[in-house]
Amino acid sequence: QVQLVESGGGVVQPGGSLRLSCEAAGFIFSDYGMHWVRQAPGEGLEWVTFIRYDGTFEDYTDSVKGRFTISRDNSKNTLSLQMDGLRAEDTAVYFCAKDLEWKSDGFSFDSWGQGTLVTVSS
Amino acid sequence: DVQMTQSPSSLSASVGDRVTITCRASQGIKNYLTWVQQKAGKAPKSLIYTASTLHSGVPSRFSGSGSGTDFTLTISSLQPEDFATYYCQQYNTYPPTFGAGTKVEIK
């Protein structure tokens, strides 16, 4: 049974930094791409970033390029998101999500974590 | 980016009703479409991928259809646990994009 547990959310001032983590269990972490998807308060879902199963490729939505960095440690089954230069519009619940397809850049999701709230406010 | 338009944005229905939600893509996406359910304050749950394939453990009252630009999610007999918001998402064209959601409420 797939388990994804996020942590690291909190309140941060505009321009500040935060690092989110996602601990994975119940599947071979190193065989699947991973994503971060966010949801602003009262809004819908927005894909943020993806990292390939082996960490050799990553991609970002335009609004976070140059500010957010996704990474993974396959030896520790952990996904991370370093968020720098945070803005008010980054306020959201951040979910980590497992890609559907084995060793593929599929951009669809089959399992989600419970989310961690990031609030950017002065 | 591919725009995903869902309708209706909300609906009221009773237990046992048949419910249909539509999703239209701004350009053809073959069958690279998923449906996601989200209950209030909870994590999303993936229901369907490739437009019509149910994820493991999803009840058979859920079904999906469509190809190209027009898709539907049908719940054949609405159950109390199905009251939630449903999102479609395309993954044919980068970046992956979601619809705005359809909230299914109790009548």
PDB file of C-alpha atoms in Angstrom:
ATOM      1  CA  GLN A   1       0.000   0.000   0.000  1.00  0.00           C
ATOM      2  CA  VAL A   2       1.486   3.284  -1.123  1.00  0.00           C
ATOM      3  CA  GLN A   3       2.083   5.847   1.609  1.00  0.00           C
ATOM      4  CA  LEU A   4       3.253   9.408   1.030  1.00  0.00           C
ATOM      5  CA  VAL A   5       3.764  11.669   4.040  1.00  0.00           C
ATOM      6  CA  GLU A   6       4.623  15.338   3.567  1.00  0.00           C
ATOM      7  CA  SER A   7       6.186  17.611   6.139  1.00  0.00           C
ATOM      8  CA  GLY A   8       7.882  20.978   6.375  1.00  0.00           C
ATOM      9  CA  GLY A   9       5.032  23.388   5.781  1.00  0.00           C
ATOM     10  CA  GLY A  10       4.561  26.513   7.847  1.00  0.00           C
ATOM     11  CA  VAL A  11       4.312  30.279   7.818  1.00  0.00           C
ATOM     12  CA  VAL A  12       7.049  32.251   6.076  1.00  0.00           C
ATOM     13  CA  GLN A  13       7.481  35.888   5.114  1.00  0.00           C
ATOM     14  CA  PRO A  14       7.521  37.001   1.475  1.00  0.00           C
ATOM     15  CA  GLY A  15      10.975  36.433   0.044  1.00  0.00           C
ATOM     16  CA  GLY A  16      11.686  33.677   2.522  1.00  0.00           C
ATOM     17  CA  SER A  17      12.503  30.006   2.051  1.00  0.00           C
ATOM     18  CA  LEU A  18      11.010  26.703   3.064  1.00  0.00           C
ATOM     19  CA  ARG A  19      11.903  23.081   2.403  1.00  0.00           C
ATOM     20  CA  LEU A  20       9.208  20.447   2.066  1.00  0.00           C
ATOM     21  CA  SER A  21       9.798  16.719   2.366  1.00  0.00           C
ATOM     22  CA  CYS A  22       7.795  13.680   1.342  1.00  0.00           C
ATOM     23  CA  GLU A  23       8.585  10.266   2.777  1.00  0.00           C
ATOM     24  CA  ALA A  24       7.477   7.379   0.564  1.00  0.00           C
ATOM     25  CA  ALA A  25       6.692   3.767   1.441  1.00  0.00           C
ATOM     26  CA  GLY A  26       4.895   0.772   0.003  1.00  0.00           C
ATOM     27  CA  PHE A  27       6.435   0.848  -3.479  1.00  0.00           C
ATOM     28  CA  ILE A  28       9.849   0.865  -5.151  1.00  0.00           C
ATOM     29  CA  PHE A  29      10.480   4.595  -4.902  1.00  0.00           C
ATOM     30  CA  SER A  30      13.438   4.552  -7.311  1.00  0.00           C
ATOM     31  CA  ASP A  31      11.205   3.188 -10.114  1.00  0.00           C
ATOM     32  CA  TYR A  32       8.719   6.063 -10.274  1.00  0.00           C
ATOM     33  CA  GLY A  33       8.675   9.716 -11.162  1.00  0.00           C
ATOM     34  CA  MET A  34       7.357  12.019  -8.479  1.00  0.00           C
ATOM     35  CA  HIS A  35       5.455  15.288  -8.514  1.00  0.00           C
ATOM     36  CA  TRP A  36       4.422  18.180  -6.344  1.00  0.00           C
ATOM     37  CA  VAL A  37       0.906  19.504  -6.898  1.00  0.00           C
ATOM     38  CA  ARG A  38      -0.509  22.468  -4.977  1.00  0.00           C
ATOM     39  CA  GLN A  39      -3.900  23.847  -4.085  1.00  0.00           C
ATOM     40  CA  ALA A  40      -4.401  27.453  -3.056  1.00  0.00           C
ATOM     41  CA  PRO A  41      -7.134  28.067  -0.444  1.00  0.00           C
ATOM     42  CA  GLY A  42     -10.553  27.495  -2.023  1.00  0.00           C
ATOM     43  CA  GLU A  43      -9.026  26.851  -5.427  1.00  0.00           C
ATOM     44  CA  GLY A  44      -8.348  23.909  -7.711  1.00  0.00           C
ATOM     45  CA  LEU A  45      -5.305  21.747  -8.260  1.00  0.00           C
ATOM     46  CA  GLU A  46      -2.144  23.015  -9.962  1.00  0.00           C
ATOM     47  CA  TRP A  47       0.800  20.868 -11.022  1.00  0.00           C
ATOM     48  CA  VAL A  48       4.065  22.406  -9.784  1.00  0.00           C
ATOM     49  CA  THR A  49       7.035  20.191 -10.569  1.00  0.00           C
ATOM     50  CA  PHE A  50       8.191  16.704 -11.578  1.00  0.00           C
ATOM     51  CA  ILE A  51      11.368  14.686 -11.131  1.00  0.00           C
ATOM     52  CA  ARG A  52      12.220  11.572 -13.102  1.00  0.00           C
ATOM     53  CA  TYR A  53      12.584   8.253 -11.258  1.00  0.00           C
ATOM     54  CA  ASP A  54      16.390   8.426 -11.380  1.00  0.00           C
ATOM     55  CA  GLY A  55      16.648  12.157 -10.770  1.00  0.00           C
ATOM     56  CA  THR A  56      18.109  12.906 -14.210  1.00  0.00           C
ATOM     57  CA  PHE A  57      15.277  15.167 -15.379  1.00  0.00           C
ATOM     58  CA  GLU A  58      13.086  17.708 -13.661  1.00  0.00           C
ATOM     59  CA  ASP A  59      10.567  20.262 -14.813  1.00  0.00           C
ATOM     60  CA  TYR A  60       8.580  23.129 -13.335  1.00  0.00           C
ATOM     61  CA  THR A  61       5.527  25.194 -13.980  1.00  0.00           C
ATOM     62  CA  ASP A  62       6.533  28.616 -15.277  1.00  0.00           C
ATOM     63  CA  SER A  63       5.526  30.530 -12.136  1.00  0.00           C
ATOM     64  CA  VAL A  64       8.074  28.728  -9.937  1.00  0.00           C
ATOM     65  CA  LYS A  65      10.985  28.307 -12.362  1.00  0.00           C
ATOM     66  CA  GLY A  66      14.183  29.681 -10.868  1.00  0.00           C
ATOM     67  CA  ARG A  67      12.697  29.766  -7.356  1.00  0.00           C
ATOM     68  CA  PHE A  68      11.775  26.150  -6.553  1.00  0.00           C
ATOM     69  CA  THR A  69      14.030  23.089  -6.782  1.00  0.00           C
ATOM     70  CA  ILE A  70      12.817  19.514  -6.648  1.00  0.00           C
ATOM     71  CA  SER A  71      15.143  16.701  -5.597  1.00  0.00           C
ATOM     72  CA  ARG A  72      15.035  13.128  -4.439  1.00  0.00           C
ATOM     73  CA  ASP A  73      17.124  10.699  -2.401  1.00  0.00           C
ATOM     74  CA  ASN A  74      16.368   7.204  -3.629  1.00  0.00           C
ATOM     75  CA  SER A  75      18.447   5.672  -0.851  1.00  0.00           C
ATOM     76  CA  LYS A  76      16.124   7.260   1.726  1.00  0.00           C
ATOM     77  CA  ASN A  77      12.838   7.096  -0.256  1.00  0.00           C
ATOM     78  CA  THR A  78      12.474  10.833   0.149  1.00  0.00           C
ATOM     79  CA  LEU A  79      11.301  13.602  -2.161  1.00  0.00           C
ATOM     80  CA  SER A  80      12.069  17.242  -1.400  1.00  0.00           C
ATOM     81  CA  LEU A  81      11.014  20.677  -2.589  1.00  0.00           C
ATOM     82  CA  GLN A  82      13.242  23.663  -1.829  1.00  0.00           C
ATOM     83  CA  MET A  83      11.194  26.835  -2.135  1.00  0.00           C
ATOM     84  CA  ASP A  84      13.061  30.156  -2.263  1.00  0.00           C
ATOM     85  CA  GLY A  85      11.848  33.658  -3.000  1.00  0.00           C
ATOM     86  CA  LEU A  86       8.385  32.785  -1.746  1.00  0.00           C
ATOM     87  CA  ARG A  87       5.466  34.998  -2.742  1.00  0.00           C
ATOM     88  CA  ALA A  88       1.972  35.411  -1.365  1.00  0.00           C
ATOM     89  CA  GLU A  89       0.621  33.565  -4.399  1.00  0.00           C
ATOM     90  CA  ASP A  90       2.609  30.463  -3.388  1.00  0.00           C
ATOM     91  CA  THR A  91       0.304  30.049  -0.379  1.00  0.00           C
ATOM     92  CA  ALA A  92      -1.246  26.617  -0.786  1.00  0.00           C
ATOM     93  CA  VAL A  93      -1.432  23.053   0.408  1.00  0.00           C
ATOM     94  CA  TYR A  94       1.379  21.153  -1.296  1.00  0.00           C
ATOM     95  CA  PHE A  95       0.780  17.496  -2.139  1.00  0.00           C
ATOM     96  CA  CYS A  96       3.401  15.036  -3.251  1.00  0.00           C
ATOM     97  CA  ALA A  97       2.114  12.569  -5.795  1.00  0.00           C
ATOM     98  CA  LYS A  98       3.454   9.378  -7.336  1.00  0.00           C
ATOM     99  CA  ASP A  99       3.493   9.053 -11.094  1.00  0.00           C
ATOM    100  CA  LEU A 100       1.267   6.384 -12.562  1.00  0.00           C
ATOM    101  CA  GLU A 101       3.767   4.848 -14.954  1.00  0.00           C
ATOM    102  CA  TRP A 102       6.845   2.753 -14.165  1.00  0.00           C
ATOM    103  CA  LYS A 103      10.085   4.474 -15.188  1.00  0.00           C
ATOM    104  CA  SER A 104       8.283   6.939 -17.446  1.00  0.00           C
ATOM    105  CA  ASP A 105       7.723  10.691 -17.643  1.00  0.00           C
ATOM    106  CA  GLY A 106       3.980  10.219 -17.638  1.00  0.00           C
ATOM    107  CA  PHE A 107       2.609  13.268 -15.842  1.00  0.00           C
ATOM    108  CA  SER A 108      -0.373  11.443 -14.378  1.00  0.00           C
ATOM    109  CA  PHE A 109      -0.795  10.512 -10.752  1.00  0.00           C
ATOM    110  CA  ASP A 110      -2.007   7.444  -8.917  1.00  0.00           C
ATOM    111  CA  SER A 111      -1.276   8.153  -5.251  1.00  0.00           C
ATOM    112  CA  TRP A 112      -1.239  11.335  -3.193  1.00  0.00           C
ATOM    113  CA  GLY A 113      -0.009  12.411   0.196  1.00  0.00           C
ATOM    114  CA  GLN A 114      -2.190  14.246   2.699  1.00  0.00           C
ATOM    115  CA  GLY A 115      -0.548  17.583   1.968  1.00  0.00           C
ATOM    116  CA  THR A 116       1.315  20.230   3.936  1.00  0.00           C
ATOM    117  CA  LEU A 117       0.206  23.860   4.190  1.00  0.00           C
ATOM    118  CA  VAL A 118       2.545  26.670   3.180  1.00  0.00           C
ATOM    119  CA  THR A 119       1.460  30.189   4.116  1.00  0.00           C
ATOM    120  CA  VAL A 120       3.409  33.167   2.798  1.00  0.00           C
ATOM    121  CA  SER A 121       2.493  36.244   4.750  1.00  0.00           C
ATOM    122  CA  SER A 122       4.085  39.184   6.507  1.00  0.00           C
TER     123      SER A 122
ATOM    124  CA  ASP B   1      -1.348  25.303 -22.201  1.00  0.00           C
ATOM    125  CA  VAL B   2      -4.313  23.002 -22.749  1.00  0.00           C
ATOM    126  CA  GLN B   3      -7.401  24.414 -21.067  1.00  0.00           C
ATOM    127  CA  MET B   4      -9.743  21.929 -19.409  1.00  0.00           C
ATOM    128  CA  THR B   5     -13.343  23.061 -19.018  1.00  0.00           C
ATOM    129  CA  GLN B   6     -15.637  21.142 -16.702  1.00  0.00           C
ATOM    130  CA  SER B   7     -19.398  21.377 -16.477  1.00  0.00           C
ATOM    131  CA  PRO B   8     -21.336  21.865 -14.435  1.00  0.00           C
ATOM    132  CA  SER B   9     -19.253  23.645 -11.788  1.00  0.00           C
ATOM    133  CA  SER B  10     -21.575  22.214  -9.164  1.00  0.00           C
ATOM    134  CA  LEU B  11     -24.604  19.993  -8.950  1.00  0.00           C
ATOM    135  CA  SER B  12     -27.041  18.756  -6.354  1.00  0.00           C
ATOM    136  CA  ALA B  13     -28.094  15.138  -6.416  1.00  0.00           C
ATOM    137  CA  SER B  14     -29.681  12.492  -4.239  1.00  0.00           C
ATOM    138  CA  VAL B  15     -28.373   9.129  -3.151  1.00  0.00           C
ATOM    139  CA  GLY B  16     -29.101   6.655  -5.937  1.00  0.00           C
ATOM    140  CA  ASP B  17     -29.080   9.245  -8.720  1.00  0.00           C
ATOM    141  CA  ARG B  18     -27.079   8.822 -11.892  1.00  0.00           C
ATOM    142  CA  VAL B  19     -24.593  11.690 -12.195  1.00  0.00           C
ATOM    143  CA  THR B  20     -22.631  12.780 -15.262  1.00  0.00           C
ATOM    144  CA  ILE B  21     -19.810  15.326 -15.332  1.00  0.00           C
ATOM    145  CA  THR B  22     -18.284  16.547 -18.569  1.00  0.00           C
ATOM    146  CA  CYS B  23     -14.795  17.770 -19.339  1.00  0.00           C
ATOM    147  CA  ARG B  24     -13.712  19.444 -22.573  1.00  0.00           C
ATOM    148  CA  ALA B  25     -10.112  20.013 -23.664  1.00  0.00           C
ATOM    149  CA  SER B  26      -9.120  23.067 -25.700  1.00  0.00           C
ATOM    150  CA  GLN B  27      -7.259  20.769 -28.100  1.00  0.00           C
ATOM    151  CA  GLY B  28      -7.162  17.048 -28.760  1.00  0.00           C
ATOM    152  CA  ILE B  29      -5.556  15.004 -26.004  1.00  0.00           C
ATOM    153  CA  LYS B  30      -6.240  11.479 -27.328  1.00  0.00           C
ATOM    154  CA  ASN B  31      -7.280   9.533 -24.223  1.00  0.00           C
ATOM    155  CA  TYR B  32      -4.686  10.984 -21.851  1.00  0.00           C
ATOM    156  CA  LEU B  33      -7.190  12.057 -19.255  1.00  0.00           C
ATOM    157  CA  THR B  34      -7.594  11.281 -15.575  1.00  0.00           C
ATOM    158  CA  TRP B  35     -10.364  11.913 -13.064  1.00  0.00           C
ATOM    159  CA  VAL B  36      -9.554  12.793  -9.452  1.00  0.00           C
ATOM    160  CA  GLN B  37     -11.906  12.915  -6.462  1.00  0.00           C
ATOM    161  CA  GLN B  38     -11.311  15.225  -3.525  1.00  0.00           C
ATOM    162  CA  LYS B  39     -13.374  15.347  -0.359  1.00  0.00           C
ATOM    163  CA  ALA B  40     -13.370  18.524   1.701  1.00  0.00           C
ATOM    164  CA  GLY B  41     -10.100  18.973   3.561  1.00  0.00           C
ATOM    165  CA  LYS B  42      -8.706  15.682   2.306  1.00  0.00           C
ATOM    166  CA  ALA B  43      -6.066  14.529  -0.144  1.00  0.00           C
ATOM    167  CA  PRO B  44      -7.070  13.936  -3.755  1.00  0.00           C
ATOM    168  CA  LYS B  45      -7.757  10.375  -4.835  1.00  0.00           C
ATOM    169  CA  SER B  46      -7.162   9.201  -8.381  1.00  0.00           C
ATOM    170  CA  LEU B  47     -10.173   7.394  -9.831  1.00  0.00           C
ATOM    171  CA  ILE B  48      -9.618   6.896 -13.557  1.00  0.00           C
ATOM    172  CA  TYR B  49      -6.752   7.104 -16.053  1.00  0.00           C
ATOM    173  CA  THR B  50      -6.548   6.840 -19.843  1.00  0.00           C
ATOM    174  CA  ALA B  51     -10.096   8.235 -19.831  1.00  0.00           C
ATOM    175  CA  SER B  52     -11.811   4.985 -18.879  1.00  0.00           C
ATOM    176  CA  THR B  53      -9.526   2.695 -16.806  1.00  0.00           C
ATOM    177  CA  LEU B  54     -10.404   2.486 -13.124  1.00  0.00           C
ATOM    178  CA  HIS B  55      -7.592   2.599 -10.598  1.00  0.00           C
ATOM    179  CA  SER B  56      -7.394  -0.420  -8.332  1.00  0.00           C
ATOM    180  CA  GLY B  57     -10.064  -0.400  -5.636  1.00  0.00           C
ATOM    181  CA  VAL B  58     -12.335   2.163  -7.280  1.00  0.00           C
ATOM    182  CA  PRO B  59     -15.973   1.031  -7.225  1.00  0.00           C
ATOM    183  CA  SER B  60     -17.493  -0.046 -10.526  1.00  0.00           C
ATOM    184  CA  ARG B  61     -20.257   2.564 -10.236  1.00  0.00           C
ATOM    185  CA  PHE B  62     -17.644   5.010 -11.535  1.00  0.00           C
ATOM    186  CA  SER B  63     -16.991   5.012 -15.258  1.00  0.00           C
ATOM    187  CA  GLY B  64     -15.259   7.280 -17.724  1.00  0.00           C
ATOM    188  CA  SER B  65     -15.501   7.720 -21.450  1.00  0.00           C
ATOM    189  CA  GLY B  66     -14.355   9.938 -24.274  1.00  0.00           C
ATOM    190  CA  SER B  67     -11.451  10.652 -26.545  1.00  0.00           C
ATOM    191  CA  GLY B  68     -10.024  13.681 -28.315  1.00  0.00           C
ATOM    192  CA  THR B  69     -11.607  16.723 -26.690  1.00  0.00           C
ATOM    193  CA  ASP B  70     -14.779  15.523 -24.949  1.00  0.00           C
ATOM    194  CA  PHE B  71     -14.906  13.324 -21.878  1.00  0.00           C
ATOM    195  CA  THR B  72     -17.411  12.253 -19.255  1.00  0.00           C
ATOM    196  CA  LEU B  73     -17.327  10.843 -15.738  1.00  0.00           C
ATOM    197  CA  THR B  74     -20.452   8.937 -14.733  1.00  0.00           C
ATOM    198  CA  ILE B  75     -21.481   7.726 -11.307  1.00  0.00           C
ATOM    199  CA  SER B  76     -24.219   5.186 -11.956  1.00  0.00           C
ATOM    200  CA  SER B  77     -25.801   5.265  -8.497  1.00  0.00           C
ATOM    201  CA  LEU B  78     -24.567   8.037  -6.217  1.00  0.00           C
ATOM    202  CA  GLN B  79     -23.552   6.909  -2.741  1.00  0.00           C
ATOM    203  CA  PRO B  80     -23.162   9.051   0.407  1.00  0.00           C
ATOM    204  CA  GLU B  81     -19.373   8.735   0.226  1.00  0.00           C
ATOM    205  CA  ASP B  82     -19.336  10.137  -3.332  1.00  0.00           C
ATOM    206  CA  PHE B  83     -20.169  13.695  -2.331  1.00  0.00           C
ATOM    207  CA  ALA B  84     -16.964  15.478  -3.225  1.00  0.00           C
ATOM    208  CA  THR B  85     -15.305  17.648  -5.844  1.00  0.00           C
ATOM    209  CA  TYR B  86     -14.183  15.964  -9.053  1.00  0.00           C
ATOM    210  CA  TYR B  87     -11.375  17.201 -11.279  1.00  0.00           C
ATOM    211  CA  CYS B  88     -10.339  16.119 -14.749  1.00  0.00           C
ATOM    212  CA  GLN B  89      -6.664  16.379 -15.732  1.00  0.00           C
ATOM    213  CA  GLN B  90      -4.947  16.000 -19.101  1.00  0.00           C
ATOM    214  CA  TYR B  91      -1.473  14.564 -19.508  1.00  0.00           C
ATOM    215  CA  ASN B  92      -1.129  14.467 -23.260  1.00  0.00           C
ATOM    216  CA  THR B  93       0.545  17.843 -23.551  1.00  0.00           C
ATOM    217  CA  TYR B  94       3.046  19.481 -21.232  1.00  0.00           C
ATOM    218  CA  PRO B  95       2.312  21.007 -18.758  1.00  0.00           C
ATOM    219  CA  PRO B  96      -0.342  18.756 -17.230  1.00  0.00           C
ATOM    220  CA  THR B  97      -3.462  20.795 -16.513  1.00  0.00           C
ATOM    221  CA  PHE B  98      -6.580  20.334 -14.397  1.00  0.00           C
ATOM    222  CA  GLY B  99     -10.147  21.426 -14.836  1.00  0.00           C
ATOM    223  CA  ALA B 100     -11.635  23.817 -12.265  1.00  0.00           C
ATOM    224  CA  GLY B 101     -13.626  21.048 -10.608  1.00  0.00           C
ATOM    225  CA  THR B 102     -17.246  19.948 -10.221  1.00  0.00           C
ATOM    226  CA  LYS B 103     -18.660  19.942  -6.719  1.00  0.00           C
ATOM    227  CA  VAL B 104     -21.254  17.224  -6.131  1.00  0.00           C
ATOM    228  CA  GLU B 105     -23.512  18.185  -3.244  1.00  0.00           C
ATOM    229  CA  ILE B 106     -26.338  16.513  -1.404  1.00  0.00           C
ATOM    230  CA  LYS B 107     -29.822  17.472  -2.593  1.00  0.00           C
TER     231      LYS B 107
END
